[in-house]
Amino acid sequence: MPHAARPTVTLHDVAAAAGVSVSTASRVLGGSSRKVAPEYEARVLAAAEALRYTVDASARAMRRASDSIALVADDLTTASMGMVVAAMEREARTAGAFVTVSSTMGVPDRQLETVRLLRALRPRALVLTSSRFMADALEGGLGRELGSYEREGGRVVIVGETDTAFDSIGFDNYRAGYSVGAFVAESGYRRVAIFGGSGELRNMSDRAAGFVAGLQAGGVDEREIRTVDCPVSRAGGFEAAERLAAAGMDGREAVLAVNDIIAIGALSGFRAAGLRVPEDVSVTGIDDIPLAGDVTPRLTTVALPLAHAGAEAIRFALGEASEAAGTPRRLTLEGKLIVRESTRA
């Protein structure tokens, strides 16, 4: 009578028996150059022996060969994203890895398709950056795809949103907006316009909400705060400034833009309309991209640690996963107000 086939033992089975994450078991059994704590290594080896786990040679060779970190970003054309990606590449190179980059423009279907294609290439880690609200996408197909990738031993890091089931790095955009609003109110401005982007962009929405809270805390009446919707681009800021100027400014004394690119466009728009900054209207931004310190007048803004976020994302991706189930690491970075000549004290 033929013997019954022995059930296939998976890496997930070994990890569960050892009480460690799948990524840790994968490093021990897959010949990874990344170190694992001796305690965890001993537990994984003991579990593998007890379960008679055998490593697939081709899979191990592929794991050893893959030193890539796949970055799935929204829009690679923005200056702020350029700073994040440059820092990622520097940090990865220092660690002996390299970064591949894909752009999805934040479209959920494209994010899902891109992640599926990248999984087939078996990168060491997936890093997703998004300024949009990702909650729905991560609860659907994208979340399931990323979860499966992690169970296979991969790592997932989200940059830009921190309330996810994965390791994440974000910015305190609300606090950044609040600091600008409070500063503008303390400087004596009482009629303000907010140049904001689409409500689909979580970081921009949080900044705008922070503006309002900071202004009101400084004594600005809610009725004197006007929001002007515009595309998140230099052209969007330029056109919004032109419209506001053509309407006689409606008594507005200051413009708070949700990022530096909009603010820089607004500077040009007001100049084209014959208005002086900051004598006729003050302008502020958020991000502190390099151009913010080069325009005339130099832009008052909040400096966000964009390069630090990029480097930390790579450290998260290459570091040890948390051994405690259901406890993804979260890092929220704060900005610093930089006062320059585009505002008058």
Coordinates of C-alpha atoms in Angstrom, one line a residue:
M1 CA 0.0 0.0 0.0
P2 CA 1.5 3.3 -1.0
H3 CA 2.5 5.7 1.7
A4 CA 0.4 8.9 2.0
A5 CA 2.2 12.0 0.8
R6 CA 3.7 14.0 3.6
P7 CA 2.0 17.5 3.7
T8 CA 4.2 20.3 2.4
V9 CA 5.7 22.4 5.1
T10 CA 5.8 26.1 4.3
L11 CA 7.9 28.9 5.5
H12 CA 4.8 30.2 7.2
D13 CA 4.5 27.0 9.2
V14 CA 8.1 27.3 10.4
A15 CA 7.6 30.9 11.4
A16 CA 4.5 30.1 13.4
A17 CA 6.1 27.2 15.2
A18 CA 9.1 29.3 16.1
G19 CA 7.0 32.3 17.1
V20 CA 8.7 34.7 14.8
S21 CA 7.7 36.7 11.7
V22 CA 7.9 35.1 8.3
S23 CA 10.5 37.6 7.2
T24 CA 12.8 36.5 10.2
A25 CA 12.3 32.8 9.3
S26 CA 13.1 33.7 5.7
R27 CA 16.4 35.4 6.6
V28 CA 17.5 32.4 8.7
L29 CA 16.6 29.7 6.2
G30 CA 17.2 31.7 3.0
G31 CA 20.8 32.6 3.5
S32 CA 20.2 36.3 3.9
S33 CA 23.2 38.5 4.8
R34 CA 21.1 40.4 7.2
K35 CA 21.7 39.4 10.8
V36 CA 19.0 37.8 13.0
A37 CA 19.2 37.7 16.8
P38 CA 20.8 34.4 18.0
E39 CA 17.7 33.6 20.0
Y40 CA 15.4 33.8 17.0
E41 CA 17.9 32.0 14.7
A42 CA 18.0 29.1 17.2
R43 CA 14.2 28.9 17.4
V44 CA 13.8 29.0 13.6
L45 CA 16.4 26.3 13.0
A46 CA 14.8 24.1 15.7
A47 CA 11.4 24.5 14.3
A48 CA 12.6 23.8 10.7
E49 CA 14.3 20.6 11.9
A50 CA 11.2 19.4 13.9
L51 CA 8.9 20.0 10.9
R52 CA 11.5 18.6 8.4
Y53 CA 11.3 21.8 6.4
T54 CA 13.4 21.9 3.2
V55 CA 14.4 25.1 1.5
D56 CA 13.7 25.4 -2.2
A57 CA 17.1 26.0 -3.8
S58 CA 15.9 28.2 -6.6
A59 CA 13.9 30.3 -4.3
R60 CA 16.9 30.7 -2.0
A61 CA 19.1 31.7 -4.9
M62 CA 16.5 34.3 -6.0
R63 CA 16.3 35.7 -2.5
R64 CA 20.0 36.1 -2.3
A65 CA 20.2 37.8 -5.7
S66 CA 17.4 40.3 -4.9
D67 CA 19.0 43.4 -3.4
S68 CA 16.3 45.7 -4.8
I69 CA 13.8 47.9 -2.9
A70 CA 10.8 48.7 -5.1
L71 CA 9.4 52.2 -4.6
V72 CA 5.8 52.8 -5.7
A73 CA 5.2 56.6 -5.7
D74 CA 2.4 58.9 -6.7
D75 CA 3.9 61.8 -8.7
L76 CA 7.7 61.7 -9.3
T77 CA 7.7 65.2 -10.8
T78 CA 7.3 67.1 -7.5
A79 CA 10.3 68.7 -5.8
S80 CA 9.4 67.3 -2.4
M81 CA 9.2 63.7 -3.8
G82 CA 12.5 64.2 -5.5
M83 CA 14.1 65.0 -2.1
V84 CA 12.5 61.8 -0.6
V85 CA 13.6 59.5 -3.5
A86 CA 17.2 61.0 -3.6
A87 CA 17.6 60.2 0.1
M88 CA 16.2 56.7 -0.4
E89 CA 18.7 56.0 -3.1
R90 CA 21.6 57.3 -1.0
E91 CA 20.6 55.2 2.0
A92 CA 20.0 52.1 0.0
R93 CA 23.4 52.4 -1.8
T94 CA 25.1 52.7 1.6
A95 CA 23.5 49.4 2.7
G96 CA 24.5 47.6 -0.6
A97 CA 20.9 47.7 -2.0
F98 CA 19.4 49.7 -4.8
V99 CA 16.0 51.4 -5.5
T100 CA 13.7 50.8 -8.5
V101 CA 11.0 53.4 -8.9
S102 CA 7.5 53.3 -10.4
S103 CA 4.9 56.1 -10.6
T104 CA 1.1 55.5 -10.3
M105 CA -0.2 59.1 -9.8
G106 CA -2.0 57.7 -6.8
V107 CA -4.6 55.9 -8.9
P108 CA -5.7 52.8 -6.8
D109 CA -6.0 50.5 -9.8
R110 CA -2.5 51.4 -11.0
Q111 CA -1.1 51.0 -7.5
L112 CA -2.6 47.5 -7.3
E113 CA -1.4 46.5 -10.7
T114 CA 2.1 47.8 -10.1
V115 CA 2.4 46.0 -6.8
R116 CA 1.3 42.7 -8.4
L117 CA 3.9 43.1 -11.1
L118 CA 6.7 44.0 -8.7
R119 CA 5.9 41.0 -6.4
A120 CA 6.8 38.7 -9.3
L121 CA 10.3 40.2 -9.4
R122 CA 10.7 39.4 -5.7
P123 CA 12.2 42.7 -4.4
R124 CA 13.6 42.7 -0.9
A125 CA 11.0 45.3 0.2
L126 CA 8.2 47.4 -1.2
V127 CA 8.0 51.1 -0.2
L128 CA 4.8 52.9 -1.1
T129 CA 4.5 56.7 -0.9
S130 CA 1.1 58.4 -1.1
S131 CA -0.4 61.7 -0.2
R132 CA -3.9 60.5 -0.9
F133 CA -6.3 58.8 1.5
M134 CA -5.2 55.2 1.3
A135 CA -7.5 53.6 3.9
D136 CA -10.1 52.2 1.4
A137 CA -7.4 50.9 -0.9
L138 CA -5.5 49.2 1.9
E139 CA -8.7 47.5 3.1
G140 CA -9.3 46.1 -0.3
G141 CA -7.2 44.4 -3.0
L142 CA -4.0 46.5 -2.4
G143 CA -4.0 45.6 1.3
R144 CA -4.5 41.9 0.6
E145 CA -1.7 42.0 -2.0
L146 CA 0.7 43.7 0.4
G147 CA -0.2 41.3 3.2
S148 CA 0.5 38.3 1.0
Y149 CA 3.8 39.8 0.1
E150 CA 4.8 40.2 3.7
R151 CA 3.7 36.6 4.6
E152 CA 6.1 35.4 1.9
G153 CA 8.9 37.2 3.7
G154 CA 8.9 40.6 2.1
R155 CA 8.7 44.0 3.9
V156 CA 6.2 46.8 3.3
V157 CA 6.7 50.4 4.3
I158 CA 4.2 53.2 3.7
V159 CA 5.5 56.8 3.5
G160 CA 2.9 59.6 3.9
E161 CA 0.2 57.9 5.9
T162 CA 0.6 56.3 9.4
D163 CA -2.7 54.7 10.2
T164 CA -2.1 51.5 8.3
A165 CA -1.4 47.9 9.2
F166 CA 2.1 48.2 7.8
D167 CA 5.3 50.0 9.0
S168 CA 4.8 53.6 8.2
I169 CA 6.5 57.0 8.2
G170 CA 4.5 60.2 8.0
F171 CA 4.6 63.9 8.7
D172 CA 2.5 65.9 11.2
N173 CA 0.9 68.0 8.4
Y174 CA -1.8 69.3 10.7
R175 CA 0.9 70.7 13.1
A176 CA 2.8 72.2 10.2
G177 CA -0.3 74.1 9.1
Y178 CA -1.1 75.1 12.7
S179 CA 2.3 76.7 13.2
V180 CA 1.9 78.8 10.0
G181 CA -1.6 79.8 10.9
A182 CA -0.6 80.8 14.4
F183 CA 2.4 82.8 13.2
V184 CA 0.3 84.7 10.6
A185 CA -2.3 85.5 13.3
E186 CA 0.3 86.6 15.8
S187 CA 1.8 88.9 13.1
G188 CA -1.4 90.8 13.0
Y189 CA -3.2 89.5 9.9
R190 CA -6.9 89.3 10.2
R191 CA -8.2 88.5 6.7
V192 CA -6.6 85.4 5.1
A193 CA -7.0 83.2 2.0
I194 CA -6.0 79.6 2.0
F195 CA -4.8 78.3 -1.4
G196 CA -5.6 74.6 -1.1
G197 CA -5.6 71.5 -3.3
S198 CA -8.0 68.6 -3.8
G199 CA -9.7 67.1 -0.8
E200 CA -8.4 63.7 -2.0
L201 CA -4.9 64.7 -0.9
R202 CA -4.7 63.8 2.8
N203 CA -1.6 65.8 3.5
M204 CA -3.0 69.0 1.9
S205 CA -6.3 68.6 3.8
D206 CA -4.5 68.2 7.1
R207 CA -2.4 71.3 6.4
A208 CA -5.5 73.3 5.5
A209 CA -7.2 72.2 8.7
G210 CA -4.1 73.2 10.7
F211 CA -4.1 76.6 9.0
V212 CA -7.7 77.3 10.2
A213 CA -7.1 76.0 13.7
G214 CA -3.9 78.1 14.1
L215 CA -5.5 81.2 12.7
Q216 CA -8.5 80.9 15.0
A217 CA -6.3 80.2 18.0
G218 CA -4.6 83.5 17.2
G219 CA -7.8 85.5 17.1
V220 CA -8.8 85.4 13.4
D221 CA -12.5 85.2 12.9
E222 CA -13.6 82.1 11.0
R223 CA -15.7 84.4 8.6
E224 CA -12.5 86.1 7.6
I225 CA -10.8 82.9 6.4
R226 CA -11.5 82.1 2.8
T227 CA -10.4 78.9 1.0
V228 CA -9.5 79.1 -2.7
D229 CA -9.4 75.7 -4.4
C230 CA -6.6 75.3 -7.0
P231 CA -4.5 72.5 -8.5
V232 CA -1.4 71.5 -6.6
S233 CA 1.0 73.1 -9.0
R234 CA 2.8 76.3 -9.8
A235 CA 0.2 77.1 -12.4
G236 CA -2.5 76.5 -9.8
G237 CA -1.0 79.0 -7.4
F238 CA -0.4 81.6 -10.2
E239 CA -4.0 81.4 -11.4
A240 CA -5.5 81.5 -7.9
A241 CA -3.4 84.6 -7.1
E242 CA -4.6 86.3 -10.4
R243 CA -8.2 85.6 -9.6
L244 CA -7.9 86.9 -6.0
A245 CA -6.1 90.1 -7.3
A246 CA -8.7 90.6 -10.0
A247 CA -11.4 90.5 -7.3
G248 CA -9.6 93.3 -5.4
M249 CA -8.2 90.9 -2.9
D250 CA -11.4 91.0 -1.0
G251 CA -9.4 92.7 1.7
R252 CA -7.2 89.6 2.1
E253 CA -3.8 90.5 3.7
A254 CA -2.2 87.1 3.6
V255 CA -2.2 83.9 1.6
L256 CA -1.4 80.5 3.2
A257 CA -0.6 77.9 0.5
V258 CA -0.7 74.2 1.3
N259 CA 2.7 73.7 -0.3
D260 CA 5.7 75.6 -1.6
I261 CA 4.9 75.0 -5.3
I262 CA 1.5 76.7 -5.0
A263 CA 3.1 79.5 -2.9
I264 CA 5.8 80.1 -5.5
G265 CA 3.2 80.2 -8.3
A266 CA 1.2 82.7 -6.1
L267 CA 4.3 85.0 -5.8
S268 CA 4.5 85.2 -9.6
G269 CA 0.7 85.7 -9.9
F270 CA 0.6 88.6 -7.5
R271 CA 3.7 90.1 -9.2
A272 CA 2.0 89.9 -12.6
A273 CA -1.1 91.6 -11.1
G274 CA 1.0 94.5 -9.9
L275 CA 0.9 93.5 -6.2
R276 CA 4.0 93.6 -4.0
V277 CA 4.9 90.7 -1.6
P278 CA 4.9 91.2 1.4
E279 CA 3.9 94.9 1.3
D280 CA 0.5 94.3 -0.3
V281 CA 0.0 90.6 0.6
S282 CA 2.1 88.1 2.5
V283 CA 2.6 84.5 1.2
T284 CA 3.6 81.3 3.0
G285 CA 4.1 77.7 2.0
I286 CA 5.0 74.3 3.5
D287 CA 7.8 71.8 2.6
D288 CA 10.9 74.1 2.3
I289 CA 12.0 72.8 -1.1
P290 CA 15.3 74.3 -2.3
L291 CA 13.6 76.8 -4.5
A292 CA 11.8 78.3 -1.5
G293 CA 15.1 79.9 -0.4
D294 CA 16.0 81.1 -3.9
V295 CA 12.8 83.0 -5.1
T296 CA 12.4 86.7 -4.5
P297 CA 11.2 87.4 -1.9
R298 CA 12.4 84.3 -0.1
L299 CA 9.5 82.2 1.1
T300 CA 8.3 81.8 4.7
T301 CA 7.5 78.1 5.0
V302 CA 7.6 75.0 7.3
A303 CA 10.6 72.8 6.7
L304 CA 9.6 69.2 6.7
P305 CA 12.3 66.5 7.1
L306 CA 11.7 65.1 3.7
A307 CA 15.2 63.6 3.2
H308 CA 15.1 62.1 6.7
A309 CA 11.8 60.4 5.9
G310 CA 13.3 58.8 2.8
A311 CA 16.3 57.5 4.6
E312 CA 14.2 56.2 7.5
A313 CA 12.0 54.4 5.0
I314 CA 15.0 52.4 3.7
R315 CA 16.1 51.7 7.2
F316 CA 12.7 50.3 8.0
A317 CA 12.7 48.3 4.8
L318 CA 16.1 46.7 5.5
G319 CA 15.8 46.4 9.3
E320 CA 14.4 43.7 11.4
A321 CA 10.6 43.3 11.4
S322 CA 8.7 43.7 14.6
E323 CA 8.3 40.3 16.2
A324 CA 5.0 41.3 17.9
A325 CA 2.1 40.6 15.7
G326 CA -0.2 43.4 14.9
T327 CA 2.2 46.1 16.0
P328 CA 3.6 47.9 12.9
R329 CA 6.1 50.6 13.6
R330 CA 5.0 54.2 13.1
L331 CA 7.2 57.2 12.8
T332 CA 5.6 60.7 12.6
L333 CA 8.1 63.6 11.8
E334 CA 7.5 67.2 12.6
G335 CA 8.5 70.3 10.7
K336 CA 10.0 73.6 11.7
L337 CA 8.7 77.1 10.8
I338 CA 11.2 79.1 8.7
V339 CA 10.4 82.8 8.6
R340 CA 11.7 84.7 5.5
E341 CA 10.9 87.8 3.6
S342 CA 7.6 86.8 2.0
T343 CA 5.8 87.8 5.3
R344 CA 6.1 91.0 7.3
A345 CA 6.3 90.8 11.1

